[in-house]
XYZ file of C-alpha atoms in Angstrom:
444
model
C -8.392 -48.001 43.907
C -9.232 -47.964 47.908
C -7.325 -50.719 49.776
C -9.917 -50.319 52.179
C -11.054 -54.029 53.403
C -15.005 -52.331 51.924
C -14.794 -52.177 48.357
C -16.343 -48.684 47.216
C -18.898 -48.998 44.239
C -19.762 -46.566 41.753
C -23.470 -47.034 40.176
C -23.832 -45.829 36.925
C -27.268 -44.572 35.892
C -29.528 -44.860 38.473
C -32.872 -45.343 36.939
C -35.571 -48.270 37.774
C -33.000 -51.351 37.424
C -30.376 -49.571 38.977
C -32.670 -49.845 42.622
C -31.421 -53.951 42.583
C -27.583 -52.919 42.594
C -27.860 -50.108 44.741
C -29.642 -51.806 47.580
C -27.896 -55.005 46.937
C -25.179 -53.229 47.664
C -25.200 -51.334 50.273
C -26.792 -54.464 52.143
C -23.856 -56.707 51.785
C -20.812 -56.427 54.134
C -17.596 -56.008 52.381
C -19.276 -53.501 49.791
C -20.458 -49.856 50.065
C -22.172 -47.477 47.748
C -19.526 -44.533 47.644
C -20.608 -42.691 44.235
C -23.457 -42.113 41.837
C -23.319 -41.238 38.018
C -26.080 -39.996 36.369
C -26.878 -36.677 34.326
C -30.353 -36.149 36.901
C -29.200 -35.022 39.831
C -33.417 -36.048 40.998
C -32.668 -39.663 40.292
C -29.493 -39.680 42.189
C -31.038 -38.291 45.283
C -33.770 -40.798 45.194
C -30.704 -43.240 45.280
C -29.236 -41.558 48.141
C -32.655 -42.267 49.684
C -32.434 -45.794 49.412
C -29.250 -45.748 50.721
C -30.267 -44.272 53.406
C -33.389 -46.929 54.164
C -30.074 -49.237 54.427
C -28.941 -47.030 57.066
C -25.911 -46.211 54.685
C -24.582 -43.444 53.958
C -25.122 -41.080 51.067
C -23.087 -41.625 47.775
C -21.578 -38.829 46.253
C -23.029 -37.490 42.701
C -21.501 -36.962 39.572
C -22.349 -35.869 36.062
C -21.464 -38.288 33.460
C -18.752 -35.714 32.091
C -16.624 -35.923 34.994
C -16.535 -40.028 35.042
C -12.947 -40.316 35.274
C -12.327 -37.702 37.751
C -15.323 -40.121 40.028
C -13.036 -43.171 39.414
C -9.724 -41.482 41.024
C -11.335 -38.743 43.228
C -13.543 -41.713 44.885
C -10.728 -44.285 44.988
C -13.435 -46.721 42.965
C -12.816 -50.610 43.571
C -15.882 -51.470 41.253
C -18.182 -50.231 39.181
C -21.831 -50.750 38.079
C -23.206 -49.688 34.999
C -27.075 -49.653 34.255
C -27.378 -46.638 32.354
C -28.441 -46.391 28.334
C -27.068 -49.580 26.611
C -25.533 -47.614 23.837
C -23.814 -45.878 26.508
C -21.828 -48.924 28.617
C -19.191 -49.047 26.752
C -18.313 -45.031 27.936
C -17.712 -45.828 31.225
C -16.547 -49.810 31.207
C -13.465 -49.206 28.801
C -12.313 -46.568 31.536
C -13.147 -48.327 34.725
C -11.374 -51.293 32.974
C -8.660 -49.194 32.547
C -8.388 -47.658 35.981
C -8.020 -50.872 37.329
C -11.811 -51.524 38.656
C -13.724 -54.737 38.317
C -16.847 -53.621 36.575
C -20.869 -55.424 36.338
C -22.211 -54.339 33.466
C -26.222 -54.537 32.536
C -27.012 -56.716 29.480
C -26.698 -56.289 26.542
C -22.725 -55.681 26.643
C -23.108 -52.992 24.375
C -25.374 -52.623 21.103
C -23.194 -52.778 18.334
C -20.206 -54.913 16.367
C -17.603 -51.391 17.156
C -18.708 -51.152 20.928
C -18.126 -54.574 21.302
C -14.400 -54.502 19.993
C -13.340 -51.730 21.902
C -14.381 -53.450 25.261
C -13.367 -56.936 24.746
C -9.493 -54.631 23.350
C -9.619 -53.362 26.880
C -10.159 -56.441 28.752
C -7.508 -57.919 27.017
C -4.819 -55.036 26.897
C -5.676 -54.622 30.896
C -6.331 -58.240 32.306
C -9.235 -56.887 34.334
C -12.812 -58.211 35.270
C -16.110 -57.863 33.125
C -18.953 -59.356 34.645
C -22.605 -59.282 31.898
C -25.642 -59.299 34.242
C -27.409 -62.518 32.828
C -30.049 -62.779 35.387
C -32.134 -65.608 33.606
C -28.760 -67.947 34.213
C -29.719 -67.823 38.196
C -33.533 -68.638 37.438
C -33.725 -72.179 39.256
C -35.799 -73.662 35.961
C -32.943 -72.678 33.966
C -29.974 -74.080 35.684
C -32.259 -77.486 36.348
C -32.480 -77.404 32.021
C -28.645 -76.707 31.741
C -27.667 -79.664 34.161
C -30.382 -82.047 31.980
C -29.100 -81.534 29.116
C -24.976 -81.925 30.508
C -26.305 -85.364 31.925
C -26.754 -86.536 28.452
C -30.428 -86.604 29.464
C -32.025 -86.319 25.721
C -28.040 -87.112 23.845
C -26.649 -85.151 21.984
C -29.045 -81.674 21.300
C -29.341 -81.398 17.736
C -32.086 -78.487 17.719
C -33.989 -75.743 19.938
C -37.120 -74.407 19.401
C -37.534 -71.130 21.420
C -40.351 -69.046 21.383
C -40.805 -65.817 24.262
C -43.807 -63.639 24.445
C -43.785 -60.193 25.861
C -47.698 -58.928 26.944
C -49.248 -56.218 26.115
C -47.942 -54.345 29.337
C -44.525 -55.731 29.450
C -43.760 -55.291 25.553
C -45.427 -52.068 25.122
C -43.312 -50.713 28.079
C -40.245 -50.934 25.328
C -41.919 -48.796 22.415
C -42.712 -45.773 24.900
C -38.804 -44.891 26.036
C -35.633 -44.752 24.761
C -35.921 -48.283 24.001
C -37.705 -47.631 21.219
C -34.711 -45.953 18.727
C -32.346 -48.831 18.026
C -29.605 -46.098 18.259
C -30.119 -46.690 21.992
C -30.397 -50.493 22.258
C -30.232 -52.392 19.704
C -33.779 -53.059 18.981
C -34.907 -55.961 21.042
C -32.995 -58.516 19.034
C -29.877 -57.095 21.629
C -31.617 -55.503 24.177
C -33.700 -58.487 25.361
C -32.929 -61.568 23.351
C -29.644 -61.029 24.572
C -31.083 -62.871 27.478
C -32.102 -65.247 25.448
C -29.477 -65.932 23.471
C -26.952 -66.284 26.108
C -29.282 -69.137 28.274
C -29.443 -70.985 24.726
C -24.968 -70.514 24.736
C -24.766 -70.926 27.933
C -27.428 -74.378 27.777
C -25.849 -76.149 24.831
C -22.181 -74.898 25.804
C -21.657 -74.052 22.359
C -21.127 -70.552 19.830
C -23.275 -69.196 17.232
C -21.770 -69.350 14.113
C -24.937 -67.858 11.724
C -27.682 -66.111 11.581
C -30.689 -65.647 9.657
C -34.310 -63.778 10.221
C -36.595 -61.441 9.498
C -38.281 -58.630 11.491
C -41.128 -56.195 11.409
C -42.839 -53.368 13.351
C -45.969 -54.709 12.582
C -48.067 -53.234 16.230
C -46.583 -50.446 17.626
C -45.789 -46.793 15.901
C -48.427 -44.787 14.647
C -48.864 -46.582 10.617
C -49.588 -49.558 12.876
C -51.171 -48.443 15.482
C -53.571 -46.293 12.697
C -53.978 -49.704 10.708
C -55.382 -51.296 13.848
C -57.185 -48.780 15.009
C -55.373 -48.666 18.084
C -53.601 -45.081 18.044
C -54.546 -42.065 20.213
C -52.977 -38.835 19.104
C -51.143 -37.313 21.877
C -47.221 -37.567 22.340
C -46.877 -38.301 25.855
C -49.153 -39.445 28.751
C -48.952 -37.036 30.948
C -51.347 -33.925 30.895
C -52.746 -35.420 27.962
C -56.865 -35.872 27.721
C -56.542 -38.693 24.586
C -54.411 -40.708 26.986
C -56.843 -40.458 29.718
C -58.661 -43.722 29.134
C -55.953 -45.506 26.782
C -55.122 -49.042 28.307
C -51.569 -48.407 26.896
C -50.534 -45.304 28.558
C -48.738 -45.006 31.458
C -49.412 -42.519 34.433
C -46.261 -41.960 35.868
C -48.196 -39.293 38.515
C -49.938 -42.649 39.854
C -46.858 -44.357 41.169
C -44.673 -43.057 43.475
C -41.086 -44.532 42.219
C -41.838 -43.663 38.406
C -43.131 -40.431 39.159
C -39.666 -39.733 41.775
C -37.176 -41.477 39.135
C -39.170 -39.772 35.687
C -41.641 -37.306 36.644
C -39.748 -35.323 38.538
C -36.823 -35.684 36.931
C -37.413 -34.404 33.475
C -36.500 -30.879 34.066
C -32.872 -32.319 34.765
C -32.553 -34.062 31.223
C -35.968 -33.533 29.276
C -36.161 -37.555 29.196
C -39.807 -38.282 28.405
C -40.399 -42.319 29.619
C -44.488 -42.052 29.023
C -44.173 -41.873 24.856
C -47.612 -42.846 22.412
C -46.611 -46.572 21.788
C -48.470 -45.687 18.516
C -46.843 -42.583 17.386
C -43.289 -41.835 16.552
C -39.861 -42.636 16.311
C -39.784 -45.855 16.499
C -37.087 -47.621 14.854
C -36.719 -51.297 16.547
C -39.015 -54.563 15.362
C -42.118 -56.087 17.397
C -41.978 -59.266 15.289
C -38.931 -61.350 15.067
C -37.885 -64.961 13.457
C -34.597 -65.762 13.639
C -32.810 -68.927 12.771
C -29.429 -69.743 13.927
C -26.393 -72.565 13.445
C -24.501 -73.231 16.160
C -20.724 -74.727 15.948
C -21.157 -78.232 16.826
C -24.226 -78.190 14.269
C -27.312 -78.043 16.417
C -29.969 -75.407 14.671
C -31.745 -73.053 16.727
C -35.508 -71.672 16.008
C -36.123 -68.433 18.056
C -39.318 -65.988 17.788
C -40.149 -62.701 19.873
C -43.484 -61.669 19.824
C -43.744 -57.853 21.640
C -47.156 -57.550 21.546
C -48.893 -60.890 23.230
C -52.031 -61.678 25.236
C -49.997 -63.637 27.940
C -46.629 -63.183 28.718
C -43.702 -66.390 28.973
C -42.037 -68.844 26.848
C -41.433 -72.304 25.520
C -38.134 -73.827 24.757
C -38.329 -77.003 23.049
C -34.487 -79.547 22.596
C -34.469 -82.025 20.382
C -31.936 -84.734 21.235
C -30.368 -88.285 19.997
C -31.850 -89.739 23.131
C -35.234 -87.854 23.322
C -36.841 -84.562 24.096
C -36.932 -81.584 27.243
C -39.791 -78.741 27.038
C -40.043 -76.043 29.492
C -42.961 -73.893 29.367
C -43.092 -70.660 31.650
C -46.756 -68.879 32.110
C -45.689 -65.050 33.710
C -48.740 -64.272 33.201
C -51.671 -65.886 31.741
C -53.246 -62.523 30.771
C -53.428 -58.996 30.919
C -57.089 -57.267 31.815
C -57.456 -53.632 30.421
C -57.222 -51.260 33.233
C -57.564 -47.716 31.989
C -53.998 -46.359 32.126
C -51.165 -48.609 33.441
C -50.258 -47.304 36.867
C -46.452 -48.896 36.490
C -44.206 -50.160 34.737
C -41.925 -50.959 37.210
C -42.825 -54.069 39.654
C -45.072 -57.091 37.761
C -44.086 -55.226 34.320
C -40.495 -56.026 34.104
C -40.795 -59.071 36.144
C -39.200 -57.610 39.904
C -42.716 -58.897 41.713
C -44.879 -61.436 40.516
C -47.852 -60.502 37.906
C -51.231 -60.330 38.649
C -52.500 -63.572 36.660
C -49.342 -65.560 37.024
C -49.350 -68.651 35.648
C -47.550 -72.521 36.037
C -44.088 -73.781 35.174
C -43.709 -77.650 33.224
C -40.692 -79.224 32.645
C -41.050 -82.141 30.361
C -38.740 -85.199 29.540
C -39.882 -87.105 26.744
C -36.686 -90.062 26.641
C -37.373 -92.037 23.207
C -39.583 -95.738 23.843
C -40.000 -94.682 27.376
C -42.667 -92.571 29.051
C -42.732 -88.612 29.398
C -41.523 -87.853 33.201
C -42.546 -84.584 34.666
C -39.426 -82.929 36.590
C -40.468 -80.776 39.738
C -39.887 -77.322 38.880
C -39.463 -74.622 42.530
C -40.823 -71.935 40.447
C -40.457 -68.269 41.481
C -42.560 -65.843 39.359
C -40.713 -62.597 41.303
C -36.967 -61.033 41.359
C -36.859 -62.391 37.207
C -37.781 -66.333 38.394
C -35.195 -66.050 41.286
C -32.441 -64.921 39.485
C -31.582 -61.654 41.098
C -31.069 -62.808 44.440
C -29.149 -65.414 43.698
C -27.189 -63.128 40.700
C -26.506 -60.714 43.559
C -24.549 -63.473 46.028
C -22.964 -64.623 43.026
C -21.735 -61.128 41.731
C -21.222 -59.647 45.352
C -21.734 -62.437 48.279
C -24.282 -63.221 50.706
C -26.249 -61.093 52.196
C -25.767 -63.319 55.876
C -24.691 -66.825 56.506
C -25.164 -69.301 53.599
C -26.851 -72.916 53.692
C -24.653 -75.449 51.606
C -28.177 -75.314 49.099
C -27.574 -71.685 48.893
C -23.998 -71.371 47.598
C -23.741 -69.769 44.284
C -20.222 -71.053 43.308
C -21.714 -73.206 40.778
C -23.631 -70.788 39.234
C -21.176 -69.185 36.692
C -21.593 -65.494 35.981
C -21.426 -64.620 32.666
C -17.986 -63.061 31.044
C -17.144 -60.417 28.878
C -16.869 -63.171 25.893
C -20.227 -64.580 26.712
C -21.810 -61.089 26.469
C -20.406 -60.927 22.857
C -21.712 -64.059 21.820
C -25.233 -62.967 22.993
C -24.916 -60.093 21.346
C -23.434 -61.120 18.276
C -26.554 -63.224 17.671
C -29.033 -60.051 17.738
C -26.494 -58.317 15.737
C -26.062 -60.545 12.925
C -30.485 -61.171 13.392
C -30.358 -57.178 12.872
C -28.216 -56.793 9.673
C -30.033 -60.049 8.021
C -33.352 -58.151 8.470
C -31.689 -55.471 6.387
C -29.937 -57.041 4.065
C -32.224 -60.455 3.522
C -29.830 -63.142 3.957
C -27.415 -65.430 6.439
C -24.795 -63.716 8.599
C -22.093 -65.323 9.810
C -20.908 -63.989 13.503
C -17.665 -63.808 12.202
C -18.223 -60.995 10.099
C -18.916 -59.049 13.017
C -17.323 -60.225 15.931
C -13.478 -62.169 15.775
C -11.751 -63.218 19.228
């Protein structure tokens, strides 16, 4: 490690998400960008490119083989890691172990074995693990948590959360490496991780058990066929079928897909414009999932992959009353003949096209239902990034009191294995048909 007064970062796969933590970066004094790991050297230089709209200077690149040799040859004070989920736990256990503080992407990691060996190194090395929960910076979501620690509705006693994923959004999942839960976990850990840690992080509590059930029951080609929905091609590019298919992507049309994906498949063969109807595809688009939480409140959660309208409702029933928060991202999706990103409104970095309202309801018992003003951002993941990058890394400039993220508590290396541990346990009950206790699959 540097004892330089800038703390060098490495950034560890440096595809679409990656762009937040690379420019946040290099545009906060104190840090700077020193090395990229990725195995496309064409994604790295389009890094090096942003770096350089900073007015920083290039990063040095490195194949994922030669991690370790980055951490010591670079003198590495922190590391990000955004690459594969299946792959975080490759390069956290040794930056742990170097001595780095390290920012991981959610999930943690995608399974009960991954998990273990991180939270082992944590403990044998008494370093820092930071998860990436975005949706804990989202202004609606902290104004929930300090409700419900005001006693607002009592004591919480059950949740009823449902989250939709559109049409463009969910289908976005089932055409890359999302799609093989080898890679992520299915979306039970791959995105209700999110999910799961607000409700953890919300009712300060742990999930003790787990029960649902799951289905591919829209995407991959016996659905797709079923529905009449599937066009036979493999990939969207070059291919006629996919020429007028409202679920393909053109990854020629947009300049940052085609520079990060395009152009960078002869590095790595990585295909990210995959038939959403055709194969493998090995992770649910349908999930219900019940869980029990310590102090005996009773969660209902359902992710639906393959909606008209894209947000969420989360429902708390209380001793003293009621608080519903309903989220439109978008209200609906019109079919444009081949989806020129997936980047931007997709994946929730810029507002969608048909955005939508916020509500935030109190409903005390005998009294009147008050409406609680909600400053709602539909951009940067409801506000959250920004304000998950001055948490992570500082300021960008001088803070206003109302700006301070000090309250805002990232999440730990313990609360990224009790968000996972809830899609895990959701995962084996799908296979096996009945209640998992977390316990089974993570201790400590």
């Amino acid at each position: 490690m540097s004892r330089n007064p800038v703390l060098r970062a490495a950034v560890v796969g440096t595809g679409h998400r990656a762009q937040l933590f690379t420019r946040g970066l290099a545009e906060r004094p104190g840090h700077a960008v020193a090395a990229l790991c990725d195995p496309s050297p064409t994604r790295m230089a389009f890094h090096n490119r942003l770096l350089a709209e900073t007015g920083a200077p290039a990063a040095t690149t490195w194949e994922p083989d030669r991690f370790t040799d980055l951490l010591a040859g670079e003198g590495i004070d922190e590391v990000v890691v955004t690459t594969v989920d299946a792959e975080h736990d490759r390069y956290i256990v040794p930056a742990l172990k170097a001595g780095c503080r390290v920012v991981t992407e959610k999930p943690m990691t995608v399974d009960a074995g991954r998990c273990a060996r991180i939270l082992d190194t944590v403990r044998e090395t008494g370093n820092s693990l930071t998860v990436a929960f975005n949706y804990r910076f989202n202004p609606a979501h902290e104004r929930v948590r300090a409700l419900l620690a005001d006693g607002a509705i009592g004591e919480v006693l059950s949740v009823h959360f449902e989250w939709l994923l559109d049409v463009r959004h969910g289908a976005d999942y089932f055409r890359r490496w999302h799609r093989e839960k080898r890679h992520s976990g299915g979306l039970m850990v791959h995105k209700a991780s999110h999910h799961f840690d607000l409700v953890n992080w919300w009712l300060a509590d742990e999930p003790e058990e787990a029960f649902g059930y799951g289905r591919l029951g829209f995407y991959g080609r016996a659905a797709g066929e079923r529905h009449g929905l599937r066009r036979d091609y493999d990939r969207a590019h070059g291919a006629e079928r996919a020429a007028d298919d409202p679920f393909a992507l053109d990854l020629a049309a947009d300049d940052t897909l085609r520079a990060l994906y395009l152009d960078a498949e002869r590095d790595d063969g990585y295909l990210r414009d995959r038939n959403v109807f055709d194969g493998p595809v090995t992770i649910e688009d349908d999930m219900s999932v019940l869980v029990r939480y310590a102090r005996g409140a009773t969660m209902t959660y359902h992710l639906t992959a393959y909606s008209p309208w894209e947000g969420y409702r989360v429902m708390f029933n209380g001793s003293a009353g009621r608080l519903e928060l309903e989220v439109e991202e978008s209200r609906w999706q019109q079919p444009r003949t081949r989806l020129t990103s997936a980047a931007g409104a997709v994946h929730g970095d810029t507002a969608a096209e048909h955005a939508g309202g916020a509500r935030l309801t109190l409903r005390p018992l005998w009294q009147p239902p008050v409406d609680v003003p909600l400053a709602v951002a539909h951009e940067a993941h409801g506000g959250g990034d920004p304000r998950m990058l001055d948490a992570l890394f500082g300021p960008v400039g001088p803070t206003r009191p109302a700006d301070t993220a000090a309250d805002r508590p990232t999440a730990t290396e313990r609360d990224g294995a009790l968000a996972l541990v809830v899609g895990l346990a959701a995962n084996r009950s799908f296979e096996t048909g009945r209640p998992v206790r977390t316990g089974e699959l993570i201790t400590g």
